[in-house]
Amino acid sequence: MTLVLTSALAQGLLWSILAIGIYISYRILNISDLTSESSFTLGAAVTAAALIRNVPPILAICLSVLAGCCAGYITGFLHTKMRIPSLLAGILTMTGLYSVNLRVMGKANIPLNQVTTILSNLSGLLGFRKDRDAAIILGVIVILIVILFLVWFLNTEFGFMIVATGINDRMVTANGVNSDRIKTAGLMLANALIALSGSLVSQYNAFADVQMGIGAIVIGLASVIIGEVFLREKSFIVRLFGVVAGSIIYRMIVAFAINSSLVNANDMKLFTAILVALAIYLTDFTRKRGTKRAESK
């Protein structure tokens, strides 16, 4: 059981970076961006294609982040310049990226067992026998860097504009700011983080698959919403850590459900959908209950 929980912790940490990216688009920008399903795979595909060509793992990860930025830019361009609704723009980019991912990989699946990854490098450096232990250390380090960067960035003038655009883009435009540019930059940032997560997850799983991003947005939303159940009204940095905690809790729930035979592995998509629906209901119910109590006083 300890092995299962440790594996769930490692997965939860690496997937939480995707959840943070979805939090930026879904909560901060107030955009439902379906690009994440394919930008996650894009990050994995670029990393795998680079690693099998003996590109250093750090450079491979950087290339994946850059590819995620490009995916976010395409969605932003479709939405802001071509005036396509954000939901449809994300669907179009997601559909197109499926072919791009196949082109990048050259085939549907690339195994990474025989190549050097950042986890194998870290395991050798720290003397770990399993990449799982290195994944936990790496996940904590990357999450701290990402959260500290976001806290700094969103407190800059440009970062304030991203937050303000998500709240009221008309007000931002009325103040002479190009909200289209702000939205595009926010989508680029979100998808860069999602691609980073795909890169790290593929190295942990030792393979990249063209189908691995299917359901990623639901998993990310589950992490965001589970975290908000506990830390909804807190400061921004606490909410980000809440998203990380939500990702870990989600993975723990999944691991427990599968290993206790409560849920068949084939039913995990259905289980996740039900879990997200219940979490959304619980969040909304808690908020309404708190509002009624405040009004009664």
Short mmCIF file of C-alpha atoms in Angstrom, two decimals:
data_model
loop_
_atom_site.label_atom_id
_atom_site.label_comp_id
_atom_site.label_asym_id
_atom_site.label_seq_id
_atom_site.Cartn_x
_atom_site.Cartn_y
_atom_site.Cartn_z
CA MET A 1 0.00 0.00 0.00
CA THR A 2 2.92 2.33 0.73
CA LEU A 3 4.17 1.80 -2.82
CA VAL A 4 0.75 2.72 -4.23
CA LEU A 5 0.52 5.90 -2.15
CA THR A 6 4.07 6.92 -3.07
CA SER A 7 3.30 6.43 -6.75
CA ALA A 8 0.06 8.42 -6.36
CA LEU A 9 2.02 11.22 -4.67
CA ALA A 10 4.54 11.34 -7.53
CA GLN A 11 1.78 11.36 -10.15
CA GLY A 12 -0.19 13.96 -8.22
CA LEU A 13 2.77 16.32 -8.04
CA LEU A 14 3.60 16.07 -11.75
CA TRP A 15 -0.03 16.36 -12.86
CA SER A 16 -0.58 19.34 -10.55
CA ILE A 17 1.43 21.50 -12.95
CA LEU A 18 -1.27 20.81 -15.56
CA ALA A 19 -3.90 21.70 -12.96
CA ILE A 20 -2.17 25.03 -12.30
CA GLY A 21 -2.19 25.75 -16.04
CA ILE A 22 -5.91 24.98 -16.22
CA TYR A 23 -6.45 27.17 -13.13
CA ILE A 24 -4.89 30.11 -15.00
CA SER A 25 -7.19 29.76 -18.02
CA TYR A 26 -10.32 28.58 -16.18
CA ARG A 27 -10.24 30.75 -13.05
CA ILE A 28 -7.96 33.70 -13.76
CA LEU A 29 -8.71 34.32 -17.47
CA ASN A 30 -12.24 32.93 -17.17
CA ILE A 31 -11.76 30.98 -20.42
CA SER A 32 -12.69 27.33 -20.91
CA ASP A 33 -9.66 26.28 -22.96
CA LEU A 34 -9.83 22.78 -24.42
CA THR A 35 -6.38 23.17 -25.95
CA SER A 36 -4.98 21.57 -22.80
CA GLU A 37 -5.99 18.09 -23.97
CA SER A 38 -3.53 18.28 -26.86
CA SER A 39 -0.93 20.70 -25.43
CA PHE A 40 -0.34 18.14 -22.65
CA THR A 41 0.33 15.50 -25.32
CA LEU A 42 2.38 18.03 -27.31
CA GLY A 43 4.71 18.50 -24.34
CA ALA A 44 5.15 14.75 -24.06
CA ALA A 45 5.60 14.32 -27.82
CA VAL A 46 8.27 17.01 -28.15
CA THR A 47 10.15 15.67 -25.13
CA ALA A 48 10.05 12.07 -26.39
CA ALA A 49 11.10 13.04 -29.93
CA ALA A 50 13.99 15.07 -28.52
CA LEU A 51 15.16 12.44 -26.02
CA ILE A 52 15.38 9.62 -28.56
CA ARG A 53 17.65 11.92 -30.58
CA ASN A 54 19.94 12.32 -27.57
CA VAL A 55 18.92 15.89 -26.80
CA PRO A 56 19.73 16.74 -23.14
CA PRO A 57 16.61 16.33 -20.94
CA ILE A 58 16.64 19.95 -19.72
CA LEU A 59 16.70 21.22 -23.31
CA ALA A 60 13.95 18.76 -24.26
CA ILE A 61 11.77 20.14 -21.45
CA CYS A 62 12.45 23.72 -22.56
CA LEU A 63 11.44 22.82 -26.12
CA SER A 64 8.20 21.32 -24.77
CA VAL A 65 7.40 24.51 -22.84
CA LEU A 66 8.04 26.55 -25.99
CA ALA A 67 5.75 24.23 -27.97
CA GLY A 68 3.04 24.72 -25.34
CA CYS A 69 3.42 28.49 -25.72
CA CYS A 70 2.88 28.12 -29.47
CA ALA A 71 -0.27 26.05 -28.89
CA GLY A 72 -1.64 28.69 -26.55
CA TYR A 73 -0.81 31.41 -29.08
CA ILE A 74 -2.75 29.61 -31.82
CA THR A 75 -5.84 29.37 -29.60
CA GLY A 76 -5.42 33.01 -28.62
CA PHE A 77 -5.07 34.05 -32.27
CA LEU A 78 -8.20 32.14 -33.29
CA HIS A 79 -10.15 33.66 -30.40
CA THR A 80 -8.95 37.26 -30.46
CA LYS A 81 -8.04 37.91 -34.10
CA MET A 82 -10.49 35.66 -35.93
CA ARG A 83 -13.22 36.24 -33.34
CA ILE A 84 -13.93 32.54 -32.88
CA PRO A 85 -15.53 31.75 -29.48
CA SER A 86 -12.91 30.55 -26.98
CA LEU A 87 -14.50 27.12 -26.55
CA LEU A 88 -14.56 26.49 -30.31
CA ALA A 89 -11.06 27.96 -30.74
CA GLY A 90 -9.75 25.46 -28.19
CA ILE A 91 -11.51 22.59 -29.95
CA LEU A 92 -10.03 23.60 -33.31
CA THR A 93 -6.51 23.83 -31.89
CA MET A 94 -6.93 20.56 -30.01
CA THR A 95 -8.07 18.80 -33.20
CA GLY A 96 -5.24 20.21 -35.29
CA LEU A 97 -2.62 19.37 -32.68
CA TYR A 98 -3.53 15.69 -32.86
CA SER A 99 -1.97 15.56 -36.34
CA VAL A 100 0.91 17.76 -35.22
CA ASN A 101 1.66 15.38 -32.34
CA LEU A 102 1.70 12.42 -34.70
CA ARG A 103 4.08 14.31 -36.98
CA VAL A 104 6.37 15.22 -34.10
CA MET A 105 6.49 11.65 -32.76
CA GLY A 106 6.50 9.91 -36.12
CA LYS A 107 4.28 7.19 -34.65
CA ALA A 108 1.57 6.79 -32.04
CA ASN A 109 3.80 5.70 -29.15
CA ILE A 110 7.44 6.27 -28.20
CA PRO A 111 8.94 4.20 -25.33
CA LEU A 112 11.52 5.99 -23.19
CA ASN A 113 12.89 3.05 -21.20
CA GLN A 114 16.26 3.05 -22.94
CA VAL A 115 16.92 6.81 -23.01
CA THR A 116 18.30 9.21 -20.44
CA THR A 117 15.60 11.32 -18.81
CA ILE A 118 15.72 14.04 -16.20
CA LEU A 119 14.42 11.52 -13.64
CA SER A 120 17.16 8.99 -14.39
CA ASN A 121 19.73 11.78 -14.12
CA LEU A 122 18.28 12.94 -10.81
CA SER A 123 18.09 9.36 -9.49
CA GLY A 124 21.76 8.85 -10.31
CA LEU A 125 22.71 12.16 -8.73
CA LEU A 126 20.82 11.50 -5.48
CA GLY A 127 21.47 7.77 -5.35
CA PHE A 128 17.82 6.72 -5.66
CA ARG A 129 17.03 3.21 -6.87
CA LYS A 130 13.66 4.19 -8.30
CA ASP A 131 12.70 7.09 -10.57
CA ARG A 132 9.53 7.36 -8.49
CA ASP A 133 11.49 8.85 -5.59
CA ALA A 134 13.22 11.27 -7.94
CA ALA A 135 9.82 12.25 -9.37
CA ILE A 136 8.65 13.37 -5.93
CA ILE A 137 11.74 15.52 -5.41
CA LEU A 138 11.54 16.93 -8.94
CA GLY A 139 7.81 17.59 -8.61
CA VAL A 140 8.26 19.56 -5.40
CA ILE A 141 11.10 21.62 -6.89
CA VAL A 142 9.25 22.43 -10.13
CA ILE A 143 6.01 23.26 -8.30
CA LEU A 144 7.81 25.68 -5.96
CA ILE A 145 9.50 27.37 -8.93
CA VAL A 146 6.21 27.60 -10.85
CA ILE A 147 4.24 28.99 -7.88
CA LEU A 148 6.91 31.53 -6.95
CA PHE A 149 7.13 32.64 -10.58
CA LEU A 150 3.35 33.03 -10.87
CA VAL A 151 3.10 34.96 -7.60
CA TRP A 152 5.81 37.33 -8.84
CA PHE A 153 4.50 37.57 -12.40
CA LEU A 154 0.86 38.20 -11.52
CA ASN A 155 1.95 41.00 -9.20
CA THR A 156 3.65 42.83 -12.08
CA GLU A 157 1.74 45.41 -14.13
CA PHE A 158 1.26 42.93 -16.98
CA GLY A 159 0.16 40.24 -14.53
CA PHE A 160 -2.42 42.60 -13.02
CA MET A 161 -3.77 43.14 -16.52
CA ILE A 162 -4.23 39.37 -16.96
CA VAL A 163 -6.19 39.16 -13.71
CA ALA A 164 -8.23 42.26 -14.59
CA THR A 165 -9.00 40.90 -18.07
CA GLY A 166 -10.41 37.74 -16.54
CA ILE A 167 -12.63 39.80 -14.25
CA ASN A 168 -13.85 42.36 -16.80
CA ASP A 169 -12.17 42.60 -20.20
CA ARG A 170 -14.38 45.52 -21.25
CA MET A 171 -13.11 47.59 -18.37
CA VAL A 172 -9.52 46.78 -19.36
CA THR A 173 -10.20 47.79 -22.97
CA ALA A 174 -11.88 51.01 -21.83
CA ASN A 175 -8.66 51.90 -20.00
CA GLY A 176 -6.68 51.72 -23.24
CA VAL A 177 -5.20 48.23 -22.77
CA ASN A 178 -5.20 45.69 -25.59
CA SER A 179 -7.18 42.89 -23.90
CA ASP A 180 -6.68 40.60 -26.92
CA ARG A 181 -2.92 40.65 -26.33
CA ILE A 182 -3.45 39.99 -22.63
CA LYS A 183 -5.72 37.00 -23.30
CA THR A 184 -3.28 35.51 -25.77
CA ALA A 185 -0.38 35.89 -23.33
CA GLY A 186 -2.44 34.25 -20.57
CA LEU A 187 -3.31 31.30 -22.82
CA MET A 188 0.35 30.94 -23.80
CA LEU A 189 1.36 30.85 -20.13
CA ALA A 190 -1.34 28.31 -19.24
CA ASN A 191 -0.48 25.96 -22.10
CA ALA A 192 3.25 26.28 -21.44
CA LEU A 193 2.65 24.90 -17.94
CA ILE A 194 0.40 22.16 -19.30
CA ALA A 195 3.06 21.13 -21.81
CA LEU A 196 5.63 21.15 -19.00
CA SER A 197 3.44 18.73 -17.08
CA GLY A 198 3.11 16.49 -20.16
CA SER A 199 6.89 16.49 -20.55
CA LEU A 200 7.50 15.42 -16.95
CA VAL A 201 4.68 12.86 -16.88
CA SER A 202 5.95 11.20 -20.06
CA GLN A 203 9.41 10.84 -18.53
CA TYR A 204 7.91 9.40 -15.35
CA ASN A 205 5.73 6.93 -17.28
CA ALA A 206 8.67 6.14 -19.64
CA PHE A 207 6.58 6.62 -22.77
CA ALA A 208 4.74 9.22 -24.80
CA ASP A 209 1.47 8.32 -26.47
CA VAL A 210 -0.68 10.35 -28.83
CA GLN A 211 -3.75 9.48 -26.73
CA MET A 212 -2.30 10.35 -23.32
CA GLY A 213 -3.95 13.78 -23.15
CA ILE A 214 -7.50 12.48 -23.48
CA GLY A 215 -9.39 13.51 -20.36
CA ALA A 216 -6.55 15.73 -19.13
CA ILE A 217 -8.82 18.77 -18.79
CA VAL A 218 -11.26 16.82 -16.59
CA ILE A 219 -8.41 15.60 -14.40
CA GLY A 220 -7.10 19.16 -14.13
CA LEU A 221 -10.54 20.53 -13.29
CA ALA A 222 -10.99 17.81 -10.68
CA SER A 223 -7.75 18.94 -9.02
CA VAL A 224 -8.76 22.62 -9.15
CA ILE A 225 -12.23 22.05 -7.76
CA ILE A 226 -11.15 19.61 -5.03
CA GLY A 227 -8.56 22.16 -3.92
CA GLU A 228 -11.17 24.93 -3.89
CA VAL A 229 -13.45 22.93 -1.63
CA PHE A 230 -10.92 23.53 1.14
CA LEU A 231 -9.10 26.73 0.14
CA ARG A 232 -11.52 28.81 -1.92
CA GLU A 233 -11.38 32.17 -0.11
CA LYS A 234 -7.66 32.22 0.70
CA SER A 235 -4.80 34.23 -0.82
CA PHE A 236 -3.59 33.50 -4.34
CA ILE A 237 -0.48 31.57 -3.27
CA VAL A 238 -2.54 29.44 -0.88
CA ARG A 239 -5.04 28.70 -3.66
CA LEU A 240 -2.20 27.54 -5.91
CA PHE A 241 -1.00 25.17 -3.21
CA GLY A 242 -4.63 24.11 -2.87
CA VAL A 243 -4.62 23.12 -6.56
CA VAL A 244 -1.50 21.02 -5.91
CA ALA A 245 -3.17 19.43 -2.90
CA GLY A 246 -6.28 18.78 -5.00
CA SER A 247 -4.18 16.96 -7.61
CA ILE A 248 -2.56 14.79 -4.95
CA ILE A 249 -5.92 14.05 -3.28
CA TYR A 250 -7.42 13.12 -6.63
CA ARG A 251 -4.58 10.69 -7.35
CA MET A 252 -4.90 9.21 -3.87
CA ILE A 253 -8.63 8.69 -4.38
CA VAL A 254 -8.04 7.03 -7.75
CA ALA A 255 -5.29 4.79 -6.34
CA PHE A 256 -7.49 3.75 -3.41
CA ALA A 257 -10.51 3.10 -5.64
CA ILE A 258 -8.55 0.90 -8.06
CA ASN A 259 -6.55 -1.04 -5.47
CA SER A 260 -9.58 -1.69 -3.29
CA SER A 261 -11.46 -3.00 -6.37
CA LEU A 262 -14.21 -0.42 -5.84
CA VAL A 263 -13.70 0.86 -9.39
CA ASN A 264 -12.67 -1.07 -12.47
CA ALA A 265 -9.77 0.50 -14.37
CA ASN A 266 -11.99 0.63 -17.47
CA ASP A 267 -14.45 2.85 -15.58
CA MET A 268 -11.94 5.51 -14.50
CA LYS A 269 -13.22 8.15 -16.95
CA LEU A 270 -16.75 7.71 -15.63
CA PHE A 271 -15.47 7.76 -12.04
CA THR A 272 -13.57 10.99 -12.70
CA ALA A 273 -16.61 12.65 -14.32
CA ILE A 274 -18.79 11.74 -11.33
CA LEU A 275 -16.11 12.95 -8.90
CA VAL A 276 -15.85 16.32 -10.69
CA ALA A 277 -19.64 16.71 -10.76
CA LEU A 278 -19.85 16.04 -7.02
CA ALA A 279 -16.98 18.42 -6.29
CA ILE A 280 -18.63 21.21 -8.32
CA TYR A 281 -21.92 20.62 -6.54
CA LEU A 282 -20.25 20.61 -3.13
CA THR A 283 -18.36 23.83 -3.92
CA ASP A 284 -21.53 25.59 -5.10
CA PHE A 285 -23.57 24.25 -2.18
CA THR A 286 -20.96 25.41 0.34
CA ARG A 287 -20.80 28.89 -1.22
CA LYS A 288 -24.59 29.32 -1.22
CA ARG A 289 -24.81 28.09 2.35
CA GLY A 290 -22.15 30.58 3.42
CA THR A 291 -24.02 33.39 1.63
CA LYS A 292 -27.30 32.54 3.34
CA ARG A 293 -25.60 32.52 6.75
CA ALA A 294 -24.03 35.92 6.05
CA GLU A 295 -27.40 37.36 5.01
CA SER A 296 -29.16 36.00 8.09
CA LYS A 297 -26.79 37.74 10.49
#
